[in-house]
CSV table of C-alpha atoms in Angstrom, one decimal:
chain,number,residue,atom,x,y,z
M,1,MET,CA,-11.6,7.7,18.6
M,2,ALA,CA,-9.9,10.4,20.4
M,3,THR,CA,-11.6,13.9,19.9
M,4,ALA,CA,-9.2,16.1,20.5
M,5,ALA,CA,-7.1,17.2,17.6
M,6,ALA,CA,-3.5,16.7,18.1
M,7,SER,CA,-1.1,19.5,17.2
M,8,GLN,CA,1.8,17.7,17.3
M,9,VAL,CA,3.3,14.0,16.7
M,10,ALA,CA,6.9,13.0,17.4
M,11,PHE,CA,8.7,9.9,16.8
M,12,SER,CA,11.7,8.5,15.6
M,13,ALA,CA,12.8,6.8,12.2
M,14,PRO,CA,15.6,4.7,11.1
M,15,VAL,CA,16.3,6.4,7.5
M,16,GLY,CA,19.1,5.1,5.3
M,17,GLY,CA,20.6,3.4,8.1
M,18,SER,CA,20.5,5.5,10.8
M,19,ASP,CA,18.0,6.9,13.3
M,20,ARG,CA,16.8,10.2,12.7
M,21,ALA,CA,14.5,12.2,14.7
M,22,VAL,CA,11.1,12.9,12.4
M,23,ARG,CA,8.9,15.6,13.7
M,24,SER,CA,5.3,16.4,12.0
M,25,SER,CA,3.9,19.8,14.0
M,26,GLY,CA,0.7,21.9,13.1
M,27,ILE,CA,-0.8,19.2,11.6
M,28,GLN,CA,-4.8,19.9,13.1
M,29,GLY,CA,-7.5,17.5,13.8
M,30,ILE,CA,-5.6,14.3,13.7
M,31,ASN,CA,-7.6,11.6,15.7
M,32,SER,CA,-5.4,8.3,14.3
M,33,LEU,CA,-1.9,8.4,12.3
M,34,SER,CA,-0.7,5.2,10.9
M,35,PHE,CA,2.8,5.3,9.8
M,36,GLY,CA,5.0,2.2,8.7
M,37,ASN,CA,3.4,-1.3,10.6
M,38,LYS,CA,1.7,0.8,13.5
M,39,SER,CA,-1.3,2.3,14.2
M,40,TRP,CA,-1.4,5.1,16.5
M,41,ILE,CA,-4.6,6.7,17.7
M,42,GLY,CA,-5.4,9.7,20.0
M,43,THR,CA,-3.0,12.3,21.0
M,44,ALA,CA,-1.1,11.1,24.0
M,45,LEU,CA,2.7,10.2,23.3
M,46,ALA,CA,4.8,7.7,25.5
M,47,CYS,CA,8.2,5.9,25.0
M,48,ASP,CA,8.6,2.4,25.8
M,49,SER,CA,12.2,1.8,26.0
M,50,LYS,CA,12.0,-2.2,25.9
M,51,ALA,CA,9.5,-2.3,23.1
M,52,ALA,CA,11.2,0.6,21.2
M,53,ALA,CA,14.5,-1.0,21.3
M,54,GLN,CA,13.2,-4.5,19.8
M,55,ARG,CA,11.8,-2.1,17.1
M,56,GLY,CA,14.6,0.1,16.5
M,57,HIS,CA,12.4,2.9,17.4
M,58,VAL,CA,12.2,5.3,20.5
M,59,CYS,CA,9.0,7.4,21.0
M,60,ARG,CA,5.8,6.3,19.9
M,61,ALA,CA,2.4,7.6,20.3
M,62,VAL,CA,0.2,5.3,22.5
M,63,GLN,CA,-1.7,2.5,20.8
M,64,GLN,CA,-5.5,2.3,21.8
M,65,SER,CA,-8.5,0.5,20.8
M,66,SER,CA,-11.4,2.2,19.3
M,67,LYS,CA,-14.4,1.1,16.8
M,68,SER,CA,-15.2,5.0,16.1
M,69,LYS,CA,-14.1,6.1,13.0
M,70,VAL,CA,-12.0,8.8,12.0
M,71,SER,CA,-13.6,12.4,10.5
M,72,VAL,CA,-12.3,13.3,7.3
M,73,VAL,CA,-12.1,16.8,5.7
M,74,PRO,CA,-12.7,18.3,3.1
M,75,LEU,CA,-15.7,16.0,2.0
M,76,ASP,CA,-15.7,17.9,-1.5
M,77,LEU,CA,-13.0,15.6,-2.5
M,78,GLU,CA,-16.3,13.3,-3.0
M,79,SER,CA,-17.9,15.4,-5.2
M,80,ALA,CA,-15.8,14.4,-8.3
M,81,LYS,CA,-17.5,12.4,-10.8
M,82,GLU,CA,-14.4,11.3,-12.7
M,83,PRO,CA,-10.7,10.6,-11.2
M,84,PRO,CA,-8.4,13.5,-11.6
M,85,LEU,CA,-5.8,12.5,-14.0
M,86,ASN,CA,-2.6,14.0,-14.7
M,87,THR,CA,-3.0,17.4,-13.1
M,88,TYR,CA,1.0,17.8,-13.2
M,89,LYS,CA,2.9,16.3,-16.0
M,90,PRO,CA,6.6,15.6,-16.4
M,91,LYS,CA,7.6,19.2,-18.1
M,92,GLY,CA,5.8,21.1,-15.1
M,93,PRO,CA,5.8,18.7,-11.7
M,94,TYR,CA,4.4,19.9,-8.6
M,95,THR,CA,6.8,20.7,-5.6
M,96,ALA,CA,5.6,19.0,-2.7
M,97,THR,CA,7.6,18.3,0.7
M,98,ILE,CA,8.7,15.3,3.1
M,99,VAL,CA,6.6,15.1,5.8
M,100,SER,CA,8.3,12.0,7.1
M,101,VAL,CA,10.2,8.8,6.4
M,102,GLU,CA,9.9,6.0,8.4
M,103,ARG,CA,11.1,2.4,8.2
M,104,ALA,CA,8.1,0.4,7.9
M,105,VAL,CA,9.5,-3.3,8.0
M,106,GLY,CA,11.7,-4.9,11.3
M,107,PRO,CA,15.1,-5.6,11.8
M,108,ASN,CA,15.2,-9.4,10.2
M,109,ALA,CA,13.3,-8.2,6.8
M,110,PRO,CA,15.7,-8.7,4.3
M,111,GLY,CA,15.9,-5.2,2.4
M,112,GLU,CA,14.6,-2.2,3.5
M,113,THR,CA,10.9,-0.8,3.0
M,114,CYS,CA,10.1,2.6,3.9
M,115,HIS,CA,6.6,4.8,4.4
M,116,VAL,CA,7.1,8.4,3.0
M,117,VAL,CA,4.5,10.8,3.9
M,118,ILE,CA,4.5,13.6,1.6
M,119,ASP,CA,2.7,17.1,2.1
M,120,HIS,CA,1.1,18.1,-1.2
M,121,GLY,CA,-1.4,21.0,0.2
M,122,GLY,CA,-4.4,19.7,-1.3
M,123,ASN,CA,-2.9,20.9,-4.7
M,124,VAL,CA,-2.9,17.5,-6.1
M,125,PRO,CA,-5.9,15.4,-5.1
M,126,TYR,CA,-6.1,11.6,-6.2
M,127,TRP,CA,-8.6,8.6,-5.9
M,128,GLU,CA,-7.6,5.5,-3.6
M,129,GLY,CA,-5.9,3.2,-6.2
M,130,GLN,CA,-3.9,5.9,-8.1
M,131,SER,CA,-0.3,6.4,-8.5
M,132,TYR,CA,2.0,9.4,-8.2
M,133,GLY,CA,5.1,10.3,-10.4
M,134,ILE,CA,8.7,11.4,-8.7
M,135,ILE,CA,11.3,12.6,-10.3
M,136,PRO,CA,14.4,12.2,-8.4
M,137,PRO,CA,17.2,15.0,-8.6
M,138,GLY,CA,20.0,14.9,-11.2
M,139,GLU,CA,20.4,14.3,-15.0
M,140,ASN,CA,19.4,11.6,-17.2
M,141,PRO,CA,22.1,9.3,-17.8
M,142,LYS,CA,20.8,8.3,-21.2
M,143,LYS,CA,19.6,12.2,-22.0
M,144,PRO,CA,22.2,14.8,-20.9
M,145,GLY,CA,20.8,17.8,-19.7
M,146,ASN,CA,17.3,16.5,-19.1
M,147,PRO,CA,16.2,15.6,-15.9
M,148,GLN,CA,15.8,12.0,-14.7
M,149,ASN,CA,12.7,9.8,-15.9
M,150,VAL,CA,9.7,9.7,-13.6
M,151,ARG,CA,8.9,6.6,-11.3
M,152,LEU,CA,5.5,5.7,-10.5
M,153,TYR,CA,4.5,4.7,-6.9
M,154,SER,CA,1.1,3.4,-6.2
M,155,ILE,CA,-0.2,5.9,-3.7
M,156,ALA,CA,-0.8,4.0,0.2
M,157,SER,CA,-3.0,6.2,1.7
M,158,THR,CA,-6.6,7.2,1.3
M,159,ARG,CA,-7.7,10.8,-0.8
M,160,TYR,CA,-7.5,12.2,3.0
M,161,GLY,CA,-3.8,11.0,3.7
M,162,ASP,CA,-2.3,10.0,6.6
M,163,SER,CA,-3.2,13.5,8.6
M,164,PHE,CA,-7.0,13.2,7.3
M,165,ASP,CA,-7.1,16.2,5.7
M,166,GLY,CA,-6.8,16.0,2.2
M,167,LYS,CA,-2.9,17.8,2.2
M,168,THR,CA,-0.9,14.6,2.4
M,169,ALA,CA,-0.5,11.2,0.4
M,170,SER,CA,1.8,8.5,1.5
M,171,LEU,CA,4.1,6.1,-0.4
M,172,CYS,CA,5.5,2.7,0.5
M,173,VAL,CA,8.8,2.5,-0.9
M,174,ARG,CA,11.5,-0.3,-1.1
M,175,ARG,CA,15.0,0.7,-1.3
M,176,ALA,CA,16.7,-0.9,-4.4
M,177,VAL,CA,20.3,-2.1,-3.9
M,178,TYR,CA,22.5,-3.9,-6.1
M,179,TYR,CA,24.9,-6.3,-5.0
M,180,ASP,CA,28.0,-7.3,-7.4
M,181,PRO,CA,27.2,-11.2,-8.1
M,182,GLU,CA,31.3,-11.4,-8.0
M,183,THR,CA,32.0,-9.3,-5.3
M,184,GLY,CA,29.0,-9.6,-3.5
M,185,LYS,CA,29.6,-5.8,-2.5
M,186,GLU,CA,26.7,-3.3,-2.6
M,187,ASP,CA,27.6,-1.0,-6.0
M,188,PRO,CA,26.3,2.3,-5.2
M,189,LEU,CA,26.5,3.7,-8.5
M,190,LYS,CA,23.8,0.8,-9.5
M,191,ASN,CA,21.2,1.2,-6.7
M,192,GLY,CA,18.0,2.7,-7.5
M,193,VAL,CA,18.0,6.3,-7.8
M,194,CYS,CA,14.5,7.2,-7.1
M,195,SER,CA,13.7,4.6,-4.1
M,196,ASN,CA,17.0,5.6,-2.3
M,197,PHE,CA,16.3,9.4,-2.9
M,198,LEU,CA,13.0,8.5,-1.3
M,199,CYS,CA,14.4,6.6,1.6
M,200,ASN,CA,17.0,9.3,2.4
M,201,SER,CA,15.0,11.7,2.6
M,202,LYS,CA,14.4,14.1,5.7
M,203,PRO,CA,11.4,16.0,6.4
M,204,GLY,CA,11.5,19.3,4.7
M,205,ASP,CA,13.2,18.0,1.5
M,206,LYS,CA,11.3,19.4,-1.6
M,207,ILE,CA,10.6,16.4,-4.3
M,208,GLN,CA,9.2,17.0,-7.6
M,209,MET,CA,6.0,15.2,-8.4
M,210,THR,CA,3.8,14.4,-11.2
M,211,GLY,CA,0.3,12.7,-11.8
M,212,PRO,CA,-2.2,11.4,-10.3
M,213,SER,CA,-2.5,8.7,-12.8
M,214,GLY,CA,-4.3,5.6,-13.5
M,215,LYS,CA,-7.4,4.3,-13.4
M,216,ILE,CA,-7.0,0.2,-13.3
M,217,MET,CA,-6.7,-0.2,-9.5
M,218,LEU,CA,-9.5,2.5,-8.6
M,219,LEU,CA,-11.5,0.9,-6.2
M,220,PRO,CA,-15.4,0.4,-7.5
M,221,GLU,CA,-17.8,1.8,-5.2
M,222,SER,CA,-21.1,1.6,-7.2
M,223,ASP,CA,-22.0,-1.3,-4.4
M,224,PRO,CA,-20.8,-0.6,-1.1
M,225,ASN,CA,-21.5,-4.5,-0.3
M,226,ALA,CA,-19.3,-5.9,-3.2
M,227,THR,CA,-16.7,-8.3,-2.5
M,228,HIS,CA,-13.0,-7.2,-3.0
M,229,ILE,CA,-9.8,-10.1,-3.0
M,230,MET,CA,-6.7,-8.3,-3.1
M,231,ILE,CA,-3.5,-9.9,-3.8
M,232,ALA,CA,0.1,-8.6,-3.3
M,233,THR,CA,3.4,-8.9,-3.0
M,234,GLY,CA,6.0,-6.6,-1.2
M,235,THR,CA,5.2,-2.9,-1.6
M,236,GLY,CA,1.9,-4.0,-4.1
M,237,VAL,CA,0.1,-3.8,-1.1
M,238,ALA,CA,0.1,0.2,-1.1
M,239,PRO,CA,-3.4,0.4,-2.6
M,240,TYR,CA,-4.7,-1.8,-0.7
M,241,ARG,CA,-4.0,0.0,2.4
M,242,GLY,CA,-5.7,3.1,0.6
M,243,TYR,CA,-9.0,0.7,-0.1
M,244,LEU,CA,-8.6,-0.6,3.7
M,245,ARG,CA,-8.5,3.0,5.6
M,246,ARG,CA,-11.4,4.0,3.5
M,247,MET,CA,-13.5,0.9,4.5
M,248,PHE,CA,-12.9,0.3,8.0
M,249,MET,CA,-10.9,3.9,9.4
M,250,GLU,CA,-12.5,6.8,7.8
M,251,ASP,CA,-16.2,8.1,8.4
M,252,VAL,CA,-16.8,9.2,4.9
M,253,PRO,CA,-20.9,9.7,4.8
M,254,ASN,CA,-21.1,8.8,1.1
M,255,PHE,CA,-18.9,5.3,1.5
M,256,ARG,CA,-20.6,2.6,4.1
M,257,PHE,CA,-18.6,-0.5,3.4
M,258,GLY,CA,-20.7,-3.2,4.1
M,259,GLY,CA,-19.0,-6.2,2.0
M,260,LEU,CA,-15.8,-8.5,2.4
M,261,ALA,CA,-12.5,-7.6,1.6
M,262,TRP,CA,-10.1,-10.1,1.7
M,263,LEU,CA,-6.4,-9.4,1.3
M,264,PHE,CA,-3.7,-11.8,0.7
M,265,LEU,CA,-0.3,-10.7,1.3
M,266,GLY,CA,3.1,-12.1,0.1
M,267,VAL,CA,6.6,-11.4,2.0
M,268,ALA,CA,9.7,-12.9,3.0
M,269,ASN,CA,9.1,-13.3,6.6
M,270,SER,CA,7.0,-11.9,9.7
M,271,ASP,CA,9.4,-9.0,9.7
M,272,SER,CA,8.4,-7.7,5.9
M,273,LEU,CA,5.0,-7.7,6.8
M,274,LEU,CA,4.2,-4.4,5.5
M,275,TYR,CA,0.9,-2.2,8.3
M,276,ASP,CA,0.7,-5.4,10.2
M,277,GLU,CA,-0.9,-4.2,13.2
M,278,GLU,CA,-3.2,-1.5,11.0
M,279,PHE,CA,-4.7,-4.8,9.0
M,280,THR,CA,-4.9,-7.0,12.0
M,281,SER,CA,-7.2,-4.4,14.0
M,282,TYR,CA,-9.7,-4.3,11.0
M,283,LEU,CA,-9.7,-8.1,11.6
M,284,LYS,CA,-10.7,-7.6,15.4
M,285,GLN,CA,-12.9,-4.7,14.6
M,286,TYR,CA,-14.8,-6.3,11.4
M,287,PRO,CA,-14.5,-9.9,11.7
M,288,ASP,CA,-17.4,-10.2,9.5
M,289,ASN,CA,-16.0,-7.8,6.5
M,290,PHE,CA,-12.4,-8.3,6.3
M,291,ARG,CA,-10.0,-11.4,6.1
M,292,PHE,CA,-6.4,-11.5,5.8
M,293,ASP,CA,-4.4,-14.6,4.6
M,294,LYS,CA,-0.6,-14.3,4.9
M,295,ALA,CA,2.1,-15.9,2.7
M,296,LEU,CA,5.6,-15.9,4.6
M,297,SER,CA,7.9,-17.7,2.0
M,298,ARG,CA,10.5,-18.0,4.4
M,299,GLU,CA,8.7,-19.2,7.4
M,300,GLN,CA,5.7,-21.3,6.1
M,301,LYS,CA,5.3,-24.4,3.7
M,302,ASN,CA,2.9,-25.0,1.3
M,303,LYS,CA,1.0,-28.3,1.1
M,304,SER,CA,4.2,-29.7,-0.9
M,305,GLY,CA,6.4,-28.8,1.7
M,306,GLY,CA,8.0,-26.2,-0.7
M,307,LYS,CA,7.9,-22.5,0.3
M,308,MET,CA,4.7,-20.7,0.4
M,309,TYR,CA,4.2,-18.3,-2.0
M,310,VAL,CA,1.0,-16.0,-2.6
M,311,GLN,CA,-0.5,-18.1,-5.6
M,312,ASP,CA,0.0,-21.0,-3.0
M,313,LYS,CA,-2.6,-19.3,-0.7
M,314,ILE,CA,-4.9,-18.5,-3.5
M,315,GLU,CA,-4.6,-22.3,-4.1
M,316,GLU,CA,-5.6,-23.4,-0.6
M,317,TYR,CA,-8.8,-21.2,-0.8
M,318,SER,CA,-9.3,-21.6,-4.7
M,319,ASP,CA,-12.9,-23.0,-4.1
M,320,GLU,CA,-14.1,-20.3,-2.5
M,321,ILE,CA,-12.4,-17.6,-4.4
M,322,PHE,CA,-14.1,-18.9,-7.5
M,323,LYS,CA,-17.2,-19.3,-6.1
M,324,LEU,CA,-16.9,-15.4,-5.0
M,325,LEU,CA,-15.7,-14.4,-8.5
M,326,ASP,CA,-18.6,-16.3,-9.8
M,327,GLY,CA,-21.0,-14.0,-7.7
M,328,GLY,CA,-19.5,-10.7,-8.5
M,329,ALA,CA,-16.4,-10.4,-6.7
M,330,HIS,CA,-13.3,-7.9,-8.0
M,331,ILE,CA,-9.8,-9.5,-7.7
M,332,TYR,CA,-6.8,-7.4,-7.9
M,333,PHE,CA,-2.9,-8.0,-8.4
M,334,CYS,CA,-0.2,-5.4,-7.4
M,335,GLY,CA,3.5,-6.3,-6.9
M,336,LEU,CA,6.3,-7.3,-9.0
M,337,LYS,CA,5.1,-8.7,-12.2
M,338,GLY,CA,7.0,-12.1,-11.7
M,339,MET,CA,4.1,-12.7,-9.5
M,340,MET,CA,1.7,-13.2,-12.3
M,341,PRO,CA,3.0,-16.3,-14.0
M,342,GLY,CA,2.7,-18.6,-11.1
M,343,ILE,CA,-0.4,-17.1,-10.0
M,344,GLN,CA,-2.2,-17.5,-13.6
M,345,ASP,CA,-0.9,-21.3,-13.9
M,346,THR,CA,-2.4,-21.6,-10.3
M,347,LEU,CA,-5.7,-20.2,-11.4
M,348,LYS,CA,-5.8,-21.9,-14.3
M,349,LYS,CA,-5.1,-25.2,-13.0
M,350,VAL,CA,-7.8,-24.7,-10.6
M,351,ALA,CA,-10.4,-23.8,-13.3
M,352,GLU,CA,-9.6,-26.9,-15.1
M,353,GLN,CA,-10.2,-29.1,-12.1
M,354,ARG,CA,-13.5,-27.4,-12.1
M,355,GLY,CA,-14.1,-28.3,-15.4
M,356,GLU,CA,-13.9,-25.0,-16.6
M,357,SER,CA,-11.9,-23.0,-19.3
M,358,TRP,CA,-9.5,-20.3,-17.4
M,359,ASP,CA,-9.2,-18.6,-20.9
M,360,GLN,CA,-13.1,-18.0,-21.0
M,361,LYS,CA,-13.3,-17.4,-17.6
M,362,LEU,CA,-10.7,-14.8,-17.4
M,363,SER,CA,-11.8,-12.9,-20.5
M,364,GLN,CA,-15.6,-12.8,-18.8
M,365,LEU,CA,-13.8,-11.3,-15.7
M,366,LYS,CA,-11.9,-8.5,-18.0
M,367,LYS,CA,-15.3,-8.0,-19.7
M,368,ASN,CA,-17.2,-8.0,-16.3
M,369,LYS,CA,-14.4,-5.2,-14.9
M,370,GLN,CA,-13.7,-7.6,-12.3
M,371,TRP,CA,-10.2,-8.1,-13.2
M,372,HIS,CA,-7.8,-5.4,-12.2
M,373,VAL,CA,-3.8,-5.9,-12.3
M,374,GLU,CA,-0.9,-3.3,-11.5
M,375,VAL,CA,2.6,-4.9,-11.5
M,376,TYR,CA,6.0,-3.3,-12.0
């Protein structure tokens, strides 16, 4: 990992359908930055016009390979015995600043997902697996005169943020767009208020933030050699990005991961993969500690010839997964709530094939605190 600090990083990002230059300056001590599905290490800047044209971006930092980990500060973020909870509440939110917004998917992805970096100045610390609440501007349509309701977003970075200094946090946001079923045209009045606000934000914009909240998805660290099976659809990968950066990217003195992290990610196609280069780099650097399986519903077929969904990948590796769970592995689910029925049906079918009661097994997993679910 490069040792020199980067005082300025420049890149361009298509935001809200147009390319706007995004610049983050004055961030000290950056050895590695990762936004969207790119991971950049070092301080050099370069423009590769051909590659940039293919991805829709203009100027990128030079990507280098290194097995060294990134130093993080301040280490007193490790000293808390309990996670911070609801430091800021809806009636007294924190005013944070947008650092950058970058489109995180390729041109052929259905819809738009953005990687949003927020500067909280170190005033709203959090742990991996927690969520922030965002209050979009404007009036609550159901309660005139009152602010908008809080929208929760899983945090997609470690407690040290993408700048590794404990002052930023990242969100992975899919722009919610509504199309009239009769006309097929977009109806802006029914679009997601908060997701469009975040994806349209520009560096320097102020946002109202609450939290952090949540304990269900916290990464258990009492056993650094534990197995963690992570299952996500789309932006549900957000908390896992935080886990994996903590495990494989950051030099955290009191957490040396030596176990197995196994990520299953379900998206529509290759262009929809989030943080793919970052995860792939972990595969190369830590082949004994990281596994990564993708379910691309529009590009892959399951064993029956139908579309490949994440539950099909789970079934494919079900015997191994059940053995790991029997050995104490933690299993996590994050994404749209519609993912769970199919996954539950698959797990139940596999359990029955093994001569086990899924209801009893699930009850035991919950009792042992091995089962973690956060869907929306």
